[in-house]
mmCIF file of C-alpha atoms in Angstrom:
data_model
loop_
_atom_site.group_PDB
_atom_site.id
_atom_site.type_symbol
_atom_site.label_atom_id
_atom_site.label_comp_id
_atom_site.label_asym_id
_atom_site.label_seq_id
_atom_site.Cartn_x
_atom_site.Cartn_y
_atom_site.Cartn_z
ATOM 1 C CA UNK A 440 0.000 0.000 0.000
ATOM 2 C CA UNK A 441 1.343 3.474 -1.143
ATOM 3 C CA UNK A 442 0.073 6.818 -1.178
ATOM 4 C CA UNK A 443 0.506 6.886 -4.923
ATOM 5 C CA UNK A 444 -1.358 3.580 -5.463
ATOM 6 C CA UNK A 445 -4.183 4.884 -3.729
ATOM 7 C CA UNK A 446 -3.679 8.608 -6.186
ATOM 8 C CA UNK A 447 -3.552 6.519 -9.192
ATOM 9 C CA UNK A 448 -6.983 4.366 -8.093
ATOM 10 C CA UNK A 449 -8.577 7.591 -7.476
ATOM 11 C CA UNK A 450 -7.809 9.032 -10.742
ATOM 12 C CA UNK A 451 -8.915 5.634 -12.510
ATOM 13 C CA UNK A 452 -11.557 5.601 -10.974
ATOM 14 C CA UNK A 453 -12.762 9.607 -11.743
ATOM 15 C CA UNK A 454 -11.746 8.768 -15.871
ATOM 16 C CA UNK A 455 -14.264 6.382 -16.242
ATOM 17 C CA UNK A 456 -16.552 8.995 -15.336
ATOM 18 C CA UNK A 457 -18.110 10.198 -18.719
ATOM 19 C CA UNK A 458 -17.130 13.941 -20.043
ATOM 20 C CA UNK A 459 -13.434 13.928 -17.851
ATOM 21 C CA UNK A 460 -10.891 14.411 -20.619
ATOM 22 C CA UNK A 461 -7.962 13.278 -18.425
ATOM 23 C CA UNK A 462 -7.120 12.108 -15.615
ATOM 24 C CA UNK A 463 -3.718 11.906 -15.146
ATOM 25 C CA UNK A 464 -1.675 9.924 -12.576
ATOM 26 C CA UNK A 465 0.984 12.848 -11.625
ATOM 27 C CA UNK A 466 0.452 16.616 -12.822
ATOM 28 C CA UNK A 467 1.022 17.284 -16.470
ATOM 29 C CA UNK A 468 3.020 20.570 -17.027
ATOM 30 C CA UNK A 469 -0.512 22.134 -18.183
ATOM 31 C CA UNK A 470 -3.458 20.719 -19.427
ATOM 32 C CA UNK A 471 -4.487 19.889 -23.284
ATOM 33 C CA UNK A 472 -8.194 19.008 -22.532
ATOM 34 C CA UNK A 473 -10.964 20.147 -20.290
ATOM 35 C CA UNK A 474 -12.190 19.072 -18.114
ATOM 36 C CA UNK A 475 -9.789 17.595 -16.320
ATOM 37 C CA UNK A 476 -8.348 16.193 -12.955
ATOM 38 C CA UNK A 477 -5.642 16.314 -11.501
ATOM 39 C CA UNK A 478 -4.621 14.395 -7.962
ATOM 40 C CA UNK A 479 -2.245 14.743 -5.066
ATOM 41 C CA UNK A 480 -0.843 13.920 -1.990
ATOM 42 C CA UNK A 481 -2.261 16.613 0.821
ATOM 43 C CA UNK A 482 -1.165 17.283 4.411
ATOM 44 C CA UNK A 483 -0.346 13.720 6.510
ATOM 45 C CA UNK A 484 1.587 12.340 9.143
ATOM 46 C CA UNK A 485 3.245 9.155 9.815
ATOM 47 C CA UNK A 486 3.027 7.133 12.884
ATOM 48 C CA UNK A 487 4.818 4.115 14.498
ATOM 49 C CA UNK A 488 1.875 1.251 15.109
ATOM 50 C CA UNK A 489 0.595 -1.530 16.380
ATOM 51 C CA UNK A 490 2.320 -4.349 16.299
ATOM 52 C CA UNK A 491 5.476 -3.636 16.623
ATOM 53 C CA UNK A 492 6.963 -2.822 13.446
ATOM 54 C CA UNK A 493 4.466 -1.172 11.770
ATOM 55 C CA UNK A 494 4.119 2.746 9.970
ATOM 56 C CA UNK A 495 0.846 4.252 9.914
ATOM 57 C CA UNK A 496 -0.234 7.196 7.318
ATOM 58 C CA UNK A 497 -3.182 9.243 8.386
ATOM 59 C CA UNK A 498 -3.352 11.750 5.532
ATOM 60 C CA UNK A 499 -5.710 12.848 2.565
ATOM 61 C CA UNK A 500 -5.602 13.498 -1.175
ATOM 62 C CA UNK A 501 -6.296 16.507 -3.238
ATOM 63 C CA UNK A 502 -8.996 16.166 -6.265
ATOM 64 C CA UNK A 503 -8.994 19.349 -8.395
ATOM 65 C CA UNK A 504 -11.445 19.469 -11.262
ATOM 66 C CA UNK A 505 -10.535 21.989 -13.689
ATOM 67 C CA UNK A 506 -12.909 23.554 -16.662
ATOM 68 C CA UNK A 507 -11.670 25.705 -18.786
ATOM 69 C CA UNK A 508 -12.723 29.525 -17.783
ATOM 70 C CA UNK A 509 -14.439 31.040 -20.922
ATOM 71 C CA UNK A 510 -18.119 31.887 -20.380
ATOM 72 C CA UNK A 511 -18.805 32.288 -16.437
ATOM 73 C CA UNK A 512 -22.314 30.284 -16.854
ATOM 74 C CA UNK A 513 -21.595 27.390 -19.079
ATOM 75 C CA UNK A 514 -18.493 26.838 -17.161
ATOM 76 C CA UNK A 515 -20.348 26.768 -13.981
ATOM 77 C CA UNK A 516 -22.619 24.469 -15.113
ATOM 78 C CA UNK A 517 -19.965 22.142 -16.564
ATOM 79 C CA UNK A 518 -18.101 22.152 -13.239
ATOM 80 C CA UNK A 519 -21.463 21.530 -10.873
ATOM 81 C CA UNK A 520 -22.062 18.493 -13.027
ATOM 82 C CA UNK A 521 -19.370 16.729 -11.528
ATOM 83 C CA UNK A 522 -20.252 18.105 -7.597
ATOM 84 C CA UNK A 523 -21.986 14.598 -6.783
ATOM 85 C CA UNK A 524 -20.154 12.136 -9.441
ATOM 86 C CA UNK A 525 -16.675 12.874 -8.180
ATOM 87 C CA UNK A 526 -17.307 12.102 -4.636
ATOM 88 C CA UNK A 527 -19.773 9.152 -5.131
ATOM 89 C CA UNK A 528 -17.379 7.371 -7.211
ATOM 90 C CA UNK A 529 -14.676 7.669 -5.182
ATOM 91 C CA UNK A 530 -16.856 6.656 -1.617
ATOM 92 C CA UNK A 531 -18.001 3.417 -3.769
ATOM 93 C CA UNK A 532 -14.900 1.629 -2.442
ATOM 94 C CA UNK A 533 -13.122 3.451 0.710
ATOM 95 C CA UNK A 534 -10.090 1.481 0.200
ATOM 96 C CA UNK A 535 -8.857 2.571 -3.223
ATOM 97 C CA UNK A 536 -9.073 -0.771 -4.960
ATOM 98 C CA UNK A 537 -7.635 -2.291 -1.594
ATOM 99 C CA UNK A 538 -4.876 0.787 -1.607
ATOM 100 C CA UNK A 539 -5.154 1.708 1.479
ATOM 101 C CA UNK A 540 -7.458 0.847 4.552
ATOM 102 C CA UNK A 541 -9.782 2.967 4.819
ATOM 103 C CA UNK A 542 -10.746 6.603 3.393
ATOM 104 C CA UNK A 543 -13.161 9.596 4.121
ATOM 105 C CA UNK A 544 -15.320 11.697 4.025
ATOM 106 C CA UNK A 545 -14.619 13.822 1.361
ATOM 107 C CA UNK A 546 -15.080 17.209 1.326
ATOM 108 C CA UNK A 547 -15.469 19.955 -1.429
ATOM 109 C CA UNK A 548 -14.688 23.637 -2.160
ATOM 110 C CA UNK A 549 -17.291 24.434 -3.784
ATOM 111 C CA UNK A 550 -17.182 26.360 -7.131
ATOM 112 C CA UNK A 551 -13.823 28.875 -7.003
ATOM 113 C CA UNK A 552 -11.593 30.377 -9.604
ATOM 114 C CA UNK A 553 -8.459 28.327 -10.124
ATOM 115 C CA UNK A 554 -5.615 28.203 -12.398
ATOM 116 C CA UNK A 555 -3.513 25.559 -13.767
ATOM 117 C CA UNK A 556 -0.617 26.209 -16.334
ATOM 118 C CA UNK A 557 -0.977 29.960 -16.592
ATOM 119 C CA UNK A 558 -4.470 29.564 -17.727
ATOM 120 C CA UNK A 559 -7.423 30.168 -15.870
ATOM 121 C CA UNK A 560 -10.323 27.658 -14.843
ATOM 122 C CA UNK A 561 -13.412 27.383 -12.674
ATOM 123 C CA UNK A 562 -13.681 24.295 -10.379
ATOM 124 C CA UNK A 563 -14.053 22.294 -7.476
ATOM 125 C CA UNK A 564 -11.773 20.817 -4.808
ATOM 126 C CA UNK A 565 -12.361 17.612 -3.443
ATOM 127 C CA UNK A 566 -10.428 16.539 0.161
ATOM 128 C CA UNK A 567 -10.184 12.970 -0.066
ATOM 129 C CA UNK A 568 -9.947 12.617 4.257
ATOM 130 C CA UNK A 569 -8.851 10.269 6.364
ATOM 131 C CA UNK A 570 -6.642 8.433 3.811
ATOM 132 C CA UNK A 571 -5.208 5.330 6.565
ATOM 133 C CA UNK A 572 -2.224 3.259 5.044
ATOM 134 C CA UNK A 573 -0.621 0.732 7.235
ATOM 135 C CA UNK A 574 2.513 -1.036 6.212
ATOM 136 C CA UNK A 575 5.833 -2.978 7.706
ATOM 137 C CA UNK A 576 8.680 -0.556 7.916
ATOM 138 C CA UNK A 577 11.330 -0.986 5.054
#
């Protein structure tokens, strides 16, 4: 189980959803479609566990849908139609296709101004919380 893994399930599983352009499993240089998604690694800390011998991540991961900013109302729209998807499909299965052990809530922005590349976009922000990976030291 790695952070990444569970980064890469989410953004699997948020392509399949139908209109995202790309999904990406680290952060292009800038984007070539809209919209798009793009996920991270957010604030965490590491733990010594039970048993002995064990690390334990508490953490969370960053969702940010972009849509390209061009017409204030359309682009509204287009971002708001992914305010329930994203977070549905990612609570379907609160270990990450078995990634880590658990996950959530998630929580959202709501609709802000955002920018990715030097261009401008409207979009939401999507915590991914409580994102709990336990694995043997190395």
């Amino acid at each position: 189980m790695t952070l990444q893994s569970a980064i890469e399930d989410v953004q699997g599983t948020i392509s399949a959803i139908s209109g995202i352009r790309a999904a990406p499993n680290y952060p292009p240089e800038d984007a070539t479609a809209y919209p798009f998604v793009v996920a991270y690694a957010g604030e965490g800390e590491f733990r010594t566990g039970e048993p002995a011998g064990m690390l334990k991540y508490l953490g969370s991961i960053i969702v940010d849908l972009h849509v390209a900013r061009k017409d204030l109302p359309r682009d509204a729209r287009s971002a708001m139609a992914y305010h329930e998807t994203i977070p549905n499909d990612i609570l379907e299965d609160t270990t990450l296709g078995g990634t880590v052990s658990t996950c959530g809530p998630v929580s959202c922005s709501g609709l802000i101004a955002m920018n990715y590349g030097g261009q401008d976009t409207l979009g939401l922000r999507f915590t991914i919380e409580n994102v709990k990976i336990q694995a043997a030291f190395t």
